[in-house]
Amino acid sequence: MSTEPAFKLGVSLYSYTGDFGVVMDLEDCAEDIADLGATGIEILGEGHILGYPELSTAWIDGWHALVERLGLTPTLYGSWLDTRRHLDRSMTVEEGTAQLTLDIELASRLGFSFVRPKIGVVTGDLVPDPIWSEVVERNLDLAHDRNIVICPEIHWPTSIRSQAVDDYLALIERTGTTSFGLLIDTGVFQLSHHRRTEPGLRSQLGTGDIPAFPTPPVVPVNDLRDVMDQVVYFQAKFHEIDDQLVDRYIPWAEILDVVAESGYTGWLSSEYEGDRIPYRASDQLRRQHALIRTLAPSRVGALA
Amino acid sequence: MSTEPAFKLGVSLYSYTGDFGVVMDLEDCAEDIADLGATGIEILGEGHILGYPELSTAWIDGWHALVERLGLTPTLYGSWLDTRRHLDRSMTVEEGTAQLTLDIELASRLGFSFVRPKIGVVTGDLVPDPIWSEVVERNLDLAHDRNIVICPEIHWPTSIRSQAVDDYLALIERTGTTSFGLLIDTGVFQLSHHRRTEPGLRSQLGTGDIPAFPTPPVVPVNDLRDVMDQVVYFQAKFHEIDDQLVDRYIPWAEILDVVAESGYTGWLSSEYEGDRIPYRASDQLRRQHALIRTLAPSRVGALA
Amino acid sequence: MPMLEQAMIQAKGFRNAGSGEERTGFEVRIRSPYYRGTWTNLIDGVRVEVDGETFPSESIVWSIEGTDYTAGDLRDSETARWPLTAPATLRVPKPGGLSVGIHDVTVALSFRMSYIPVELQPQTWTASRKATIVR
Amino acid sequence: MPMLEQAMIQAKGFRNAGSGEERTGFEVRIRSPYYRGTWTNLIDGVRVEVDGETFPSESIVWSIEGTDYTAGDLRDSETARWPLTAPATLRVPKPGGLSVGIHDVTVALSFRMSYIPVELQPQTWTASRKATIVR
Ligand SMILES: [Mn+2]
Ligand SMILES: [Mn+2]
């Protein structure tokens, strides 16, 4: 029985939001990821590329040298479709297409295999801006040429059984593309909501009295089985693993059961989203990876 | 009436002990010093020179470029006579002489004007190891050639009226040298003892039950008048300046009275020695310099 | 890449502008509380308060990587960016500047996030600290 | 110069040594709690504890900037240094290594300071933390 899971473990630099630019730079983060035994590295294009959207040759060379030295594989490049850039109008298909093209090209030059466009929403229940489908379709050939899979993120409070997911699946059906698939953020399975602290900051959504964020029902992990065939990537979102190596928010055993059963061999890319206290991400990522590595072999073994 | 004091304000990198190598590097510290309006920079040779005791050409060039860019003057280079390096014997005059020579040469190459050897002690009441006088005397010609003044530090709990200070003054008298003088650490005037916190660390002096540190009487600032002629440098030691810009530990008004009255035009080099919490030094140094700049003009004015 | 202070309001860069009797205002430096750099037209405004006096967004000039922007410039540019790790200097007009000493400083910074329901926008981060004017 | 973690005991570098069934011990990385680098013969010893098990100074091998030192090597060298900003890796023998998961780790590190009365020496800094063995 192997003690290594069939899937691969990566880490998103988003995890280090409380550290990046403060106590860690890009190289420090990459070294931390390698040190904790992960082999994949995920970035946010607009967050972690110095000089975005212009890439200097020196930066590109430094990036490739860094990941090669540490034995890391660039996994996913996070991008945005910022549909609210203008106060008086929303984003056009042409603008959206150009933004996604820009990010696919940058991701390709840096060796990534996945691009996640974070799509603006138009309703209170998070329906994506309708431009998304044409923006994606106009980029499918480019993505194919660049060996990149575009994957919108299914993120709490959107659930797996939703119009958005149905629409994403319909695009695959309609086009027959292999350059588009689902990204599941494991935060959709959260059992309760973690209230994050950010030292020294108060954060407010909206102005004055605002409607509370919708409280969706807990999404059964079982729903994941229905879409596993179209899942190309996992962001292993988590918030807090306690001193007994227990995660009270994300049901890892159940998730890993479905993942192992499906034969998934892609990435689980850790997204730490707990308290943004410097150094906490490094510690929590190690706990999460110890937890996943402890759970995974028995899940795989149960199938054998 | 000038609003600038006659003396000059510098900062010792010792101040950033809670930050250095953790949230600030040498360049960050130098930029912080320049940003707060100081013009002198003091270092610890064994602390802040990468590769000590070997200096690379790149490091030397980088140092000179850094201080020139920021308009900073290298002031004092802190060194040590580590008389307890060997378990079975103390330091020989030859070893001490070689150590001080090494540090004077390094200080000279980096453009410093003062070298402070921290001298090992041989008694419970802090009598310096008797090698000190010969070690210093053997280096006086070199110091003179290098335009460096050697200055032992008068540091709490040593007081100004002490055998150590008398012995230092006797050396000046005996040799007639201008390459040796007194460094006063303003901590000698502390009105009460600040108990420093270092997050995550417990510190213990000695093993098991040990005698408490001697509690010397408060040193009257007036004692400073007697030695001002031989004072070549001040380390402006402080611990905590509160939200009302009040220092309850160090009597700055009285100290600045004596300094201004003497016509001293040398350096006051800030040594923050309060709680070693990252970022606290930057904040406290600004408070101290605001306090000194607020107090100093009226002191000077009182003399005019 | 030089590291920034953990606090949104940096100790470094808080200073009077202009010299001597000619103090024209003050500057306060902030780092972005967001987790990515943004196009500047996603910045919805900034409010600075010192010792209870409020300075509104339209009065403040931003300096990012050596380029100055009014609130209108930030809003109207199609290409300007606020990179994640580039501190922004906020230039605040105040004849006479601030007194030497310790001040209570608050900065409230708003962004429009496209991926959150519009009813819950903008998102505003507020930070406060004591900061010192040295001279 | 890469920045180190604030804690004396670093999260990075805590790992088993050797591979698979051949675990021979573990490593723990520390930064110096002192405010300067020192000649290594001023290091008076280090004690490591994991989950209550104590590993004495004489059993531990130090690795500083790529060079290994026994306790005796540190003591006897006239030229070896522990630079302030260079982390030290402590190699601790323990057949089988440590289990995957969270451990209570304590490191007590002593220096001889020449400028403090000998009755008050050595000076010992002690740090404790929970640290994770990932695999
Ligand atoms: Mn995610
Ligand atoms: Mn001192």
PDB file of N, CA, C and O and ligand atoms in Angstrom, chain A residues 14 42 116 118 153-155 183-187 235-237 271 273, ligand 1:
ATOM      1  N   TYR A  14      -1.832  32.672  -2.275  1.00  0.00           N
ATOM      2  CA  TYR A  14      -2.901  33.375  -1.549  1.00  0.00           C
ATOM      3  C   TYR A  14      -2.836  33.050  -0.059  1.00  0.00           C
ATOM      4  O   TYR A  14      -3.164  33.886   0.787  1.00  0.00           O
ATOM      5  N   GLU A  42       0.881  27.776  -6.836  1.00  0.00           N
ATOM      6  CA  GLU A  42      -0.196  28.548  -7.473  1.00  0.00           C
ATOM      7  C   GLU A  42      -0.002  30.019  -7.120  1.00  0.00           C
ATOM      8  O   GLU A  42       0.369  30.328  -5.991  1.00  0.00           O
ATOM      9  N   ARG A 116      -7.592  30.542 -13.624  1.00  0.00           N
ATOM     10  CA  ARG A 116      -8.895  30.733 -13.018  1.00  0.00           C
ATOM     11  C   ARG A 116      -9.331  32.180 -13.119  1.00  0.00           C
ATOM     12  O   ARG A 116      -8.804  33.044 -12.422  1.00  0.00           O
ATOM     13  N   LYS A 118     -11.701  34.918 -12.028  1.00  0.00           N
ATOM     14  CA  LYS A 118     -12.712  35.200 -11.003  1.00  0.00           C
ATOM     15  C   LYS A 118     -13.693  36.161 -11.659  1.00  0.00           C
ATOM     16  O   LYS A 118     -13.338  37.297 -11.987  1.00  0.00           O
ATOM     17  N   GLU A 153     -14.111  29.262 -10.703  1.00  0.00           N
ATOM     18  CA  GLU A 153     -14.025  28.718  -9.337  1.00  0.00           C
ATOM     19  C   GLU A 153     -15.412  28.600  -8.721  1.00  0.00           C
ATOM     20  O   GLU A 153     -16.165  29.567  -8.699  1.00  0.00           O
ATOM     21  N   ILE A 154     -15.727  27.406  -8.240  1.00  0.00           N
ATOM     22  CA  ILE A 154     -16.968  27.229  -7.472  1.00  0.00           C
ATOM     23  C   ILE A 154     -16.613  27.499  -6.023  1.00  0.00           C
ATOM     24  O   ILE A 154     -15.903  26.723  -5.385  1.00  0.00           O
ATOM     25  N   HIS A 155     -17.095  28.611  -5.537  1.00  0.00           N
ATOM     26  CA  HIS A 155     -16.630  29.177  -4.270  1.00  0.00           C
ATOM     27  C   HIS A 155     -17.830  29.471  -3.370  1.00  0.00           C
ATOM     28  O   HIS A 155     -18.817  30.052  -3.824  1.00  0.00           O
ATOM     29  N   LEU A 183     -13.243  24.298 -11.197  1.00  0.00           N
ATOM     30  CA  LEU A 183     -12.352  24.388 -10.047  1.00  0.00           C
ATOM     31  C   LEU A 183     -13.243  24.364  -8.812  1.00  0.00           C
ATOM     32  O   LEU A 183     -14.126  25.220  -8.672  1.00  0.00           O
ATOM     33  N   ILE A 184     -13.040  23.394  -7.945  1.00  0.00           N
ATOM     34  CA  ILE A 184     -13.804  23.351  -6.697  1.00  0.00           C
ATOM     35  C   ILE A 184     -12.947  23.899  -5.571  1.00  0.00           C
ATOM     36  O   ILE A 184     -11.846  23.413  -5.320  1.00  0.00           O
ATOM     37  N   ASP A 185     -13.472  24.938  -4.934  1.00  0.00           N
ATOM     38  CA  ASP A 185     -12.848  25.459  -3.718  1.00  0.00           C
ATOM     39  C   ASP A 185     -13.507  24.725  -2.557  1.00  0.00           C
ATOM     40  O   ASP A 185     -14.735  24.787  -2.389  1.00  0.00           O
ATOM     41  N   THR A 186     -12.706  23.999  -1.770  1.00  0.00           N
ATOM     42  CA  THR A 186     -13.295  23.139  -0.736  1.00  0.00           C
ATOM     43  C   THR A 186     -14.051  23.925   0.339  1.00  0.00           C
ATOM     44  O   THR A 186     -14.761  23.330   1.154  1.00  0.00           O
ATOM     45  N   GLY A 187     -13.931  25.242   0.309  1.00  0.00           N
ATOM     46  CA  GLY A 187     -14.756  26.071   1.188  1.00  0.00           C
ATOM     47  C   GLY A 187     -16.244  25.886   0.966  1.00  0.00           C
ATOM     48  O   GLY A 187     -17.047  26.189   1.859  1.00  0.00           O
ATOM     49  N   GLN A 235      -8.947  23.847  -5.117  1.00  0.00           N
ATOM     50  CA  GLN A 235      -8.293  24.710  -4.139  1.00  0.00           C
ATOM     51  C   GLN A 235      -8.704  24.181  -2.769  1.00  0.00           C
ATOM     52  O   GLN A 235      -9.890  24.197  -2.412  1.00  0.00           O
ATOM     53  N   ALA A 236      -7.719  23.668  -2.045  1.00  0.00           N
ATOM     54  CA  ALA A 236      -7.992  23.031  -0.749  1.00  0.00           C
ATOM     55  C   ALA A 236      -8.107  24.105   0.330  1.00  0.00           C
ATOM     56  O   ALA A 236      -7.253  24.254   1.213  1.00  0.00           O
ATOM     57  N   LYS A 237      -9.206  24.866   0.209  1.00  0.00           N
ATOM     58  CA  LYS A 237      -9.474  25.976   1.150  1.00  0.00           C
ATOM     59  C   LYS A 237      -9.613  25.454   2.573  1.00  0.00           C
ATOM     60  O   LYS A 237     -10.286  24.453   2.808  1.00  0.00           O
ATOM     61  N   GLU A 271      -5.317  26.497   0.054  1.00  0.00           N
ATOM     62  CA  GLU A 271      -5.617  27.919   0.238  1.00  0.00           C
ATOM     63  C   GLU A 271      -5.936  28.159   1.700  1.00  0.00           C
ATOM     64  O   GLU A 271      -7.061  27.956   2.151  1.00  0.00           O
ATOM     65  N   GLU A 273      -7.047  30.297   4.565  1.00  0.00           N
ATOM     66  CA  GLU A 273      -7.826  31.543   4.657  1.00  0.00           C
ATOM     67  C   GLU A 273      -8.268  31.800   6.095  1.00  0.00           C
ATOM     68  O   GLU A 273      -9.373  32.281   6.350  1.00  0.00           O
TER      69      GLU A 273
HETATM   70 MN    MN E   1     -10.391  29.626  -3.777  1.00  0.00          MN
END
